[in-house]
PDB file of C-alpha atoms in Angstrom:
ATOM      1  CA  UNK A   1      23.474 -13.225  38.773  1.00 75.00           C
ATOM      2  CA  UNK A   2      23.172  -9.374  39.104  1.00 82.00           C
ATOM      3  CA  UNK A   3      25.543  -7.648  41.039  1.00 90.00           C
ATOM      4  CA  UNK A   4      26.999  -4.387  41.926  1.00 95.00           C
ATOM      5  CA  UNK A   5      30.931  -3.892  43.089  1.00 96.00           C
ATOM      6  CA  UNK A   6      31.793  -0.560  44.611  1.00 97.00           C
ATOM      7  CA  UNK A   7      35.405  -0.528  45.271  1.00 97.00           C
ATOM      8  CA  UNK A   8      36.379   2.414  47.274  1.00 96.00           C
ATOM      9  CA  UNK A   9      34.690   2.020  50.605  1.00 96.00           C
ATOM     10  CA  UNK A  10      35.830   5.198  51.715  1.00 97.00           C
ATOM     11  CA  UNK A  11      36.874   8.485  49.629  1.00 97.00           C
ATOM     12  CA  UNK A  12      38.233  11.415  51.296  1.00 97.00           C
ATOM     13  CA  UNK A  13      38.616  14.764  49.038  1.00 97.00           C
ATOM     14  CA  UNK A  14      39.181  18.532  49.681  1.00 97.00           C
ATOM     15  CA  UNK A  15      36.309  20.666  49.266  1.00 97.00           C
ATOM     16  CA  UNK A  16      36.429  22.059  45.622  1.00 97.00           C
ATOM     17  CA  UNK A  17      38.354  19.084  44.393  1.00 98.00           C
ATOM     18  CA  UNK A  18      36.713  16.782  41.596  1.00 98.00           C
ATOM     19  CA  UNK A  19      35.094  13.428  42.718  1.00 97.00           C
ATOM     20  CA  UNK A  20      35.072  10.326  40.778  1.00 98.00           C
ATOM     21  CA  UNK A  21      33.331   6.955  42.568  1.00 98.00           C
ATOM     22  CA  UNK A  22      33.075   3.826  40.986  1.00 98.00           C
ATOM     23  CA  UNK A  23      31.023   1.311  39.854  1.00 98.00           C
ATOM     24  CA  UNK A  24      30.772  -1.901  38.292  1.00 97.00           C
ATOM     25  CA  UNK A  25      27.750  -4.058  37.896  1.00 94.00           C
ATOM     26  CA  UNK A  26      27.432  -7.699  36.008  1.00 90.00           C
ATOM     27  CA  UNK A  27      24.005  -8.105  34.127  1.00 82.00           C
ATOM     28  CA  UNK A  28      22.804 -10.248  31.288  1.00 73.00           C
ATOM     29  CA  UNK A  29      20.770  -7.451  29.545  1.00 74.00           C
ATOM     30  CA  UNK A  30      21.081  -3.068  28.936  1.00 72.00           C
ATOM     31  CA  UNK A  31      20.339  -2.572  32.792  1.00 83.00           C
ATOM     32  CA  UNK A  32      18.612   0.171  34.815  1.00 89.00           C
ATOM     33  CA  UNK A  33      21.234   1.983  36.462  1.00 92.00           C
ATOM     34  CA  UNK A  34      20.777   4.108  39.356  1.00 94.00           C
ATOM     35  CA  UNK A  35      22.737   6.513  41.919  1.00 97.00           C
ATOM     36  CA  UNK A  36      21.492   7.170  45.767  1.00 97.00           C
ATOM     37  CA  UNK A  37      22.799   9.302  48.089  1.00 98.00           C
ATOM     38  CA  UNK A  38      22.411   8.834  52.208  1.00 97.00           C
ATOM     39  CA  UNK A  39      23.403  11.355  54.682  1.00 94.00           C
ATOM     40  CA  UNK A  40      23.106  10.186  58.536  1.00 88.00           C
ATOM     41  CA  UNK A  41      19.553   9.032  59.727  1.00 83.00           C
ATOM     42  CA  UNK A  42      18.430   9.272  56.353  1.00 87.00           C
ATOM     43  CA  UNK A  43      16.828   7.426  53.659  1.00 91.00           C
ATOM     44  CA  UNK A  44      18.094   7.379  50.140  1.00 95.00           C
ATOM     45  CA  UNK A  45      17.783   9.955  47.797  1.00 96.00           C
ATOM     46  CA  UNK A  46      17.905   9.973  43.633  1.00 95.00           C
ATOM     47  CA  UNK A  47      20.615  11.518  42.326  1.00 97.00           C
ATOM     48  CA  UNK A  48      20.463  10.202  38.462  1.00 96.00           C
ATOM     49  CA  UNK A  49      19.270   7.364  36.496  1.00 93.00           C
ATOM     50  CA  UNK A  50      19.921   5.956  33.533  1.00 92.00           C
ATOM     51  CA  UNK A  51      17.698   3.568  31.313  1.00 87.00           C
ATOM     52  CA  UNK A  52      18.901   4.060  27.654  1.00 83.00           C
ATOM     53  CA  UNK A  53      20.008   6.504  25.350  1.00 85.00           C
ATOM     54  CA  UNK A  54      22.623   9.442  26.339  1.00 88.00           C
ATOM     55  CA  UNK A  55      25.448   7.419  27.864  1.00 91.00           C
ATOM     56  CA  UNK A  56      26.056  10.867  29.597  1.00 96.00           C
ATOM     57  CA  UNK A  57      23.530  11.603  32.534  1.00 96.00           C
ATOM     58  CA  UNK A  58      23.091  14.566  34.465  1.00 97.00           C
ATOM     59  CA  UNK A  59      21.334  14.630  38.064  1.00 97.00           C
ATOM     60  CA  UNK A  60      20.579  17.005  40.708  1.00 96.00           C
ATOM     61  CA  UNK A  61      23.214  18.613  43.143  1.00 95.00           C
ATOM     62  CA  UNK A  62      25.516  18.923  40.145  1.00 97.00           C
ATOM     63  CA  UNK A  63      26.772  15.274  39.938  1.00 98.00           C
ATOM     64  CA  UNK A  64      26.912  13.341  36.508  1.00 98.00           C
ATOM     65  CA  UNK A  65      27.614   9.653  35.657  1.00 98.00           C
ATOM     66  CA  UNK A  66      28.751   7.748  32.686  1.00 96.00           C
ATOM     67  CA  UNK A  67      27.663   4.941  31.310  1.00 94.00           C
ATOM     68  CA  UNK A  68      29.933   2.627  29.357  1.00 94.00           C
ATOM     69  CA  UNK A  69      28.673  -1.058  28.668  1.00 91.00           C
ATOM     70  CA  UNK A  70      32.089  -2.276  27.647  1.00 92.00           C
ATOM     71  CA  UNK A  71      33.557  -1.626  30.942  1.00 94.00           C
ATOM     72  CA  UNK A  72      30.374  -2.451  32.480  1.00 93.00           C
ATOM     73  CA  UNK A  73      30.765   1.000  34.918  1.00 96.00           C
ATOM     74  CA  UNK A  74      28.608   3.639  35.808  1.00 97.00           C
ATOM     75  CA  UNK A  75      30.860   5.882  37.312  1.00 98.00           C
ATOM     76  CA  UNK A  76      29.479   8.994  39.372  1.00 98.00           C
ATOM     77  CA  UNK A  77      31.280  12.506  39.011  1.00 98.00           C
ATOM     78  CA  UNK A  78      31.329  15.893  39.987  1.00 98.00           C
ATOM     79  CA  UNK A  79      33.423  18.797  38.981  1.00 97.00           C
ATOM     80  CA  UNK A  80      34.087  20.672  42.327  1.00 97.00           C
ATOM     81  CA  UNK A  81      32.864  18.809  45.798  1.00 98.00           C
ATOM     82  CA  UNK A  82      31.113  21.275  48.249  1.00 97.00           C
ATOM     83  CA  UNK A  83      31.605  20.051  52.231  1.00 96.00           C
ATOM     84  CA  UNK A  84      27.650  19.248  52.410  1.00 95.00           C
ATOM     85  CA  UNK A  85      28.376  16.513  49.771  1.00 97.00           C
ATOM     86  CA  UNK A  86      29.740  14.366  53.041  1.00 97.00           C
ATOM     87  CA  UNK A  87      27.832  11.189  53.022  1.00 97.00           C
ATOM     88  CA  UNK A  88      27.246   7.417  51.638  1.00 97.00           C
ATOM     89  CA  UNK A  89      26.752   6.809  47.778  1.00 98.00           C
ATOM     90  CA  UNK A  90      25.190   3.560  46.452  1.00 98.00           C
ATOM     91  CA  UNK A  91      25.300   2.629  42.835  1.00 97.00           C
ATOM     92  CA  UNK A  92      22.381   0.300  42.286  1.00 94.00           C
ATOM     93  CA  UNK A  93      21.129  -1.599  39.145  1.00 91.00           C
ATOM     94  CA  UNK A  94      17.404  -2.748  38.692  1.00 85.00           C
ATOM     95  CA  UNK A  95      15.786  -5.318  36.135  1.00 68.00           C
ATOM     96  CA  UNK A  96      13.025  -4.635  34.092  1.00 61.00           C
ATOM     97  CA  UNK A  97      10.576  -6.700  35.263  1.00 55.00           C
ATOM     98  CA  UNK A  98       8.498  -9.721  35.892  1.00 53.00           C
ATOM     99  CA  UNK A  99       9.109 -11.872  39.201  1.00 50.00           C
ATOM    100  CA  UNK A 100      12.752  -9.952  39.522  1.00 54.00           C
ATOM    101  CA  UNK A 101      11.803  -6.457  39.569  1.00 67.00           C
ATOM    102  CA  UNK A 102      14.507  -5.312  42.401  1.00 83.00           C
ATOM    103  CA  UNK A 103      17.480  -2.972  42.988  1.00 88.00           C
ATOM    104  CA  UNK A 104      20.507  -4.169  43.806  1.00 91.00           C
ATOM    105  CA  UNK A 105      22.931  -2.141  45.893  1.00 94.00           C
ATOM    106  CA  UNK A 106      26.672  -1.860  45.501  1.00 96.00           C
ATOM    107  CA  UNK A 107      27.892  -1.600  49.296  1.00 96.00           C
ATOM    108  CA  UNK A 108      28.204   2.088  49.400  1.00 97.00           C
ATOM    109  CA  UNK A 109      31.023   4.589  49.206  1.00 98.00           C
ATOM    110  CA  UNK A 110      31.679   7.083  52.532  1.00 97.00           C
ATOM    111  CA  UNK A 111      32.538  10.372  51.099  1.00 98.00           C
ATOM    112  CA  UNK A 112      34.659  12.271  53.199  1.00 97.00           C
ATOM    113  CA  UNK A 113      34.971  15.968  52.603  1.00 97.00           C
ATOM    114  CA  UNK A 114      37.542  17.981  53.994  1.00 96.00           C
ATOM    115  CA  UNK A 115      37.954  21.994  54.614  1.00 91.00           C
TER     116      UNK A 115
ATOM    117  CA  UNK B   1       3.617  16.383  47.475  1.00 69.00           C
ATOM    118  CA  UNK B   2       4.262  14.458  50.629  1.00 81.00           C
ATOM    119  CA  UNK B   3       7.114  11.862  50.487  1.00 93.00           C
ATOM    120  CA  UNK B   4       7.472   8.452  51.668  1.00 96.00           C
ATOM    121  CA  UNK B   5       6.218   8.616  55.554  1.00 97.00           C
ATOM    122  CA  UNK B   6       7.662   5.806  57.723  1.00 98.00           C
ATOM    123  CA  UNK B   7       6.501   5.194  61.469  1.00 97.00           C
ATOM    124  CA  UNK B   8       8.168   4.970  63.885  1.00 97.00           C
ATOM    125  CA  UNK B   9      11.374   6.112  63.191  1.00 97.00           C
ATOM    126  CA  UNK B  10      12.883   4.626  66.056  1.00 97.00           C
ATOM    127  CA  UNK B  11      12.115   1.688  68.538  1.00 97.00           C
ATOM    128  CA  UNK B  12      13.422  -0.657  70.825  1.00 98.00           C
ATOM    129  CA  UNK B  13      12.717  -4.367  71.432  1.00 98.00           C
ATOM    130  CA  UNK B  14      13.851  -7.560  72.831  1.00 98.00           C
ATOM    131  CA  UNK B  15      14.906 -10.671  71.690  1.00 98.00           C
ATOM    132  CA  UNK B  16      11.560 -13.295  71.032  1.00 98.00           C
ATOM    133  CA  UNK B  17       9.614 -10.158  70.728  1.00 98.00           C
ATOM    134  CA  UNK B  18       7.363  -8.943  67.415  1.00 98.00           C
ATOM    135  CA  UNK B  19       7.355  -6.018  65.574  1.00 98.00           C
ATOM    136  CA  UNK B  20       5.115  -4.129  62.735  1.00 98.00           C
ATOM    137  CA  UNK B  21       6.442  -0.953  60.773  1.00 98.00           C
ATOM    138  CA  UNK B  22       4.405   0.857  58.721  1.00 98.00           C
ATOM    139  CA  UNK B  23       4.848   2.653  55.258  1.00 98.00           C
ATOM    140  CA  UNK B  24       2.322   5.433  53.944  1.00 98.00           C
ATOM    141  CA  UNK B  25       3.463   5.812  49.863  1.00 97.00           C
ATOM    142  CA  UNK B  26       3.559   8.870  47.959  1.00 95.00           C
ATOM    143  CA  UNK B  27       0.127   9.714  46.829  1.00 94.00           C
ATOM    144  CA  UNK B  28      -0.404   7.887  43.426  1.00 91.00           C
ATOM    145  CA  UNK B  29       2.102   5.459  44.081  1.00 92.00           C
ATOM    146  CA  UNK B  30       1.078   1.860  44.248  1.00 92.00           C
ATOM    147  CA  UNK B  31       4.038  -0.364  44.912  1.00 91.00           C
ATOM    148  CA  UNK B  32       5.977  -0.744  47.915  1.00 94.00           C
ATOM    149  CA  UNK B  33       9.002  -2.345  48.336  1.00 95.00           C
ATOM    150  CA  UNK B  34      11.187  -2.775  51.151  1.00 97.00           C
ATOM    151  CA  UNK B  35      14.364  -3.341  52.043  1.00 97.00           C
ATOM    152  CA  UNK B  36      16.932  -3.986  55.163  1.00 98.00           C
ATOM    153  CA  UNK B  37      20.560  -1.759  55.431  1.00 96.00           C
ATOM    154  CA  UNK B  38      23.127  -3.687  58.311  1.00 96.00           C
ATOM    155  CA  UNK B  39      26.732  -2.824  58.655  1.00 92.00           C
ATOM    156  CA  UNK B  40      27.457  -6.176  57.187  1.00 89.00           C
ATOM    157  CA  UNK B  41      24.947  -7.093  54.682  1.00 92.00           C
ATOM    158  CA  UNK B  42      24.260  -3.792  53.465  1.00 94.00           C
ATOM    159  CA  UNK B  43      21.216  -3.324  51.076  1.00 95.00           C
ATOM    160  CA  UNK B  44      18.617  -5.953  50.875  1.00 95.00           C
ATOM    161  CA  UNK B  45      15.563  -6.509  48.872  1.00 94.00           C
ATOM    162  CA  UNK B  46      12.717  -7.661  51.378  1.00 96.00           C
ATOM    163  CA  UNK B  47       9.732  -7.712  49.303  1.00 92.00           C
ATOM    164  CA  UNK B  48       8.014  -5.679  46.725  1.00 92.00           C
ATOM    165  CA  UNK B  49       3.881  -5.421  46.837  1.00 93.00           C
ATOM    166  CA  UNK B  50       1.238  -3.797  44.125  1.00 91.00           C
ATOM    167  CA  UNK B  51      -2.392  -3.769  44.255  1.00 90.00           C
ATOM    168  CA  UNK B  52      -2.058  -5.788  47.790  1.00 93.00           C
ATOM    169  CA  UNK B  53      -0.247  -8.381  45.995  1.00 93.00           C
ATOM    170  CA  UNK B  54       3.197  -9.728  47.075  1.00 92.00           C
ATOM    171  CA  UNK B  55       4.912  -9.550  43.646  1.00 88.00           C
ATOM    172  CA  UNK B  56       8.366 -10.303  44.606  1.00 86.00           C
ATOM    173  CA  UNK B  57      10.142 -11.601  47.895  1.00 90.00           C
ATOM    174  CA  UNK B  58      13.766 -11.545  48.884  1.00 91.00           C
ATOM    175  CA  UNK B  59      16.116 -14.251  50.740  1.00 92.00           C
ATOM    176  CA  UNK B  60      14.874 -13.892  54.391  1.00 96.00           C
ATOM    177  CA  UNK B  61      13.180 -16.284  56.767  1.00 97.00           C
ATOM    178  CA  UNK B  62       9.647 -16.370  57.149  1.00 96.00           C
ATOM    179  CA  UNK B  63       9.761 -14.072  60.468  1.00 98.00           C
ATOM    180  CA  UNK B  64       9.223 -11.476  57.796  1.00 98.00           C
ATOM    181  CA  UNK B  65       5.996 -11.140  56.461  1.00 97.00           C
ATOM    182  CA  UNK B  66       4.245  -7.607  54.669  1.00 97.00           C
ATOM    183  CA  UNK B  67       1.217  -6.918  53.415  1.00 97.00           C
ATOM    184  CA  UNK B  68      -0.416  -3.473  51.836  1.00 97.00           C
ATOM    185  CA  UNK B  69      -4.127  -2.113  52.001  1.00 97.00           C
ATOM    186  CA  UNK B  70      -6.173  -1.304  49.257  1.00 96.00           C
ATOM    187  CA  UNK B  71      -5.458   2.155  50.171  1.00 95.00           C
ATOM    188  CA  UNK B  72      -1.518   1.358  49.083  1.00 95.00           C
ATOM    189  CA  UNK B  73      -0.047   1.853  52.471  1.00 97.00           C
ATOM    190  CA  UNK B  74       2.310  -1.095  53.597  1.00 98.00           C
ATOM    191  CA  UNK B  75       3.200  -2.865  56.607  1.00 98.00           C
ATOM    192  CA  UNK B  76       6.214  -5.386  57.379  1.00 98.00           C
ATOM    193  CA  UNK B  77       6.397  -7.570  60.265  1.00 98.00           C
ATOM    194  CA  UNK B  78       9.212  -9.779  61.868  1.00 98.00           C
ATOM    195  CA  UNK B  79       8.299 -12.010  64.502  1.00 97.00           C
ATOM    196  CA  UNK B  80       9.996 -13.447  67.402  1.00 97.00           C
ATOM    197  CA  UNK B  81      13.128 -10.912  67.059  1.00 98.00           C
ATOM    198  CA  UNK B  82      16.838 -11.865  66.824  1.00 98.00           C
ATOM    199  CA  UNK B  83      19.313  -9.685  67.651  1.00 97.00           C
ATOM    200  CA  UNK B  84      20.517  -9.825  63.685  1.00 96.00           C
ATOM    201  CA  UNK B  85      17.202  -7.938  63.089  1.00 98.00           C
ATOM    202  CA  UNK B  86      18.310  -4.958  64.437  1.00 98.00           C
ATOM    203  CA  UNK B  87      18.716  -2.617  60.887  1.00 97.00           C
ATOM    204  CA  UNK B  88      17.619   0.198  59.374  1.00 97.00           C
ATOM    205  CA  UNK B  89      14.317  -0.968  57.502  1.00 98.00           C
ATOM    206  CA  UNK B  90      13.480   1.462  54.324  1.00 97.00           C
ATOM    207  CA  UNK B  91      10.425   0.983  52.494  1.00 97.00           C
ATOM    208  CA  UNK B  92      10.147   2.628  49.055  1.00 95.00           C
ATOM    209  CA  UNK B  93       7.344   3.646  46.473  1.00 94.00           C
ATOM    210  CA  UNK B  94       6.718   3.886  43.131  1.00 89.00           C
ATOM    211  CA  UNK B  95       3.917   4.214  40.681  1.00 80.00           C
ATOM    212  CA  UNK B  96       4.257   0.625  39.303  1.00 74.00           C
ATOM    213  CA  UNK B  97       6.216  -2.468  39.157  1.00 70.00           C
ATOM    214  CA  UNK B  98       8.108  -2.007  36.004  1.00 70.00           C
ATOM    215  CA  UNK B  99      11.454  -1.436  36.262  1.00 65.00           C
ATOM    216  CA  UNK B 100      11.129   2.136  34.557  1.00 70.00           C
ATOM    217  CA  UNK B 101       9.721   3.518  37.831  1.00 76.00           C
ATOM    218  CA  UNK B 102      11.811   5.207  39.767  1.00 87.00           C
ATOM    219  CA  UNK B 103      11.953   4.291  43.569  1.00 91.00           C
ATOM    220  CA  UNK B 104      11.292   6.600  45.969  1.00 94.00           C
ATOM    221  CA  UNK B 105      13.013   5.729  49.855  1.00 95.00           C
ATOM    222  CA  UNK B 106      11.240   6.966  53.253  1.00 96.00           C
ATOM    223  CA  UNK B 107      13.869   8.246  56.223  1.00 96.00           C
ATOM    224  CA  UNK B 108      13.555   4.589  57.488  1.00 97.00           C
ATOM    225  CA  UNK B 109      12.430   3.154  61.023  1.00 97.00           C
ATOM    226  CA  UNK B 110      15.454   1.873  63.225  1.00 97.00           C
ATOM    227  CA  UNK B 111      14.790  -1.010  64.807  1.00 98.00           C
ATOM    228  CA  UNK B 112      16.872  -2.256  67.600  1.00 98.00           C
ATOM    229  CA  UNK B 113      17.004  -5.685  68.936  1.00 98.00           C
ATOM    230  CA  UNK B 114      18.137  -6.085  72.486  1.00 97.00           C
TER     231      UNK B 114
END
């Protein structure tokens, strides 16, 4: 069955310092791999995506992920954190199609930020 | 181009009670999915509609029901209400079904079960 471990529940860096979250996922197939981001009272947002090709992904807000199939990990990064990066982070892998076209979600890392 | 417009944001209801939410897609798109975020369970996959078809459903009782309009909006139901109901309920859009097409999540409605 598909599924998605995120193993730090909660991540607490200094503002400037790199970030690093992780991800695992278990899939039969090349998955669709996907990062959210949710700040309070809010719904997801993209931050990058990967299908196939460039195992190196870039997304908005200056994060990047990795995607390496023997490890079976999709971890996010960013070079320097900025304070209004505070918020939840869900690593999520879909299937291509037919009756089992879903995402589904890792259970989130808390990002901490401090001054 | 508008986003993913959920209403309401926030309600309130008791125990045995109903409740419908409604989903207004991002113009173009014509699949909604939706899914329900708790403390404890996290994530879930509800049920995924295109074309005012159920295409896909999720593990959850039959006190959840959807449905979408030919114009692509969506709304979910849960009847008679149990206090594990209360969640954050996100419906998302995209332009298709396949897999390729990226999902794009309203601010969510908050329901609360009292």
């Amino acid at each position: 069955a598909q599924s998605v471990t995120q193993p730090d529940i909660h991540i607490t860096v200094s503002e400037g310092a790199s970030l690093e979250l992780r991800c695992n996922y278990s899939y039969g197939a090349t998955p669709y791999l996907f990062w959210y981001v949710q700040s309070p009272g809010q719904g997801l947002q993209l931050l990058l995506k990967y299908f196939s090709g460039d195992t190196l992904v870039q997304g908005i807000k200056g994060f990047e992920a990795e995607f390496k199939r023997s490890q079976s990990s999709f971890n996010l990064r960013k070079p320097s954190v900025h304070w209004s990066d505070a918020a939840e982070y869900f690593c999520a892998v879909g299937s291509y199609g037919g009756a089992t076209n879903k995402l589904i979600f890792g259970t989130g890392t808390l990002l901490a930020v401090q001054p | 181009k508008a986003g993913v417009t959920q209403t309401p944001r926030y309600l309130i209801k008791t125990r045995g009670q109903q409740v419908t939410l409604s989903c207004s897609p991002i113009s173009g798109h014509r699949s909604v999915s939706w899914y329900q975020q708790t403390p404890g369970q996290g994530l879930q996959f509800l049920f995924e509609y295109f074309s005012e078809t159920q295409r896909n459903k999720g593990n959850f009782p039959g006190r959840f029901s959807g449905r979408q309009f030919s114009n692509s909006r969506s709304e979910m139901n849960v009847s008679t209400l149990e206090l594990g109901d209360s969640a954050l309920y996100l419906c998302a859009s995209r332009a298709g079904p396949s897999g390729a097409n990226v999902l794009t999540f309203g601010a969510g409605s908050r329901l609360t079960v009292l």
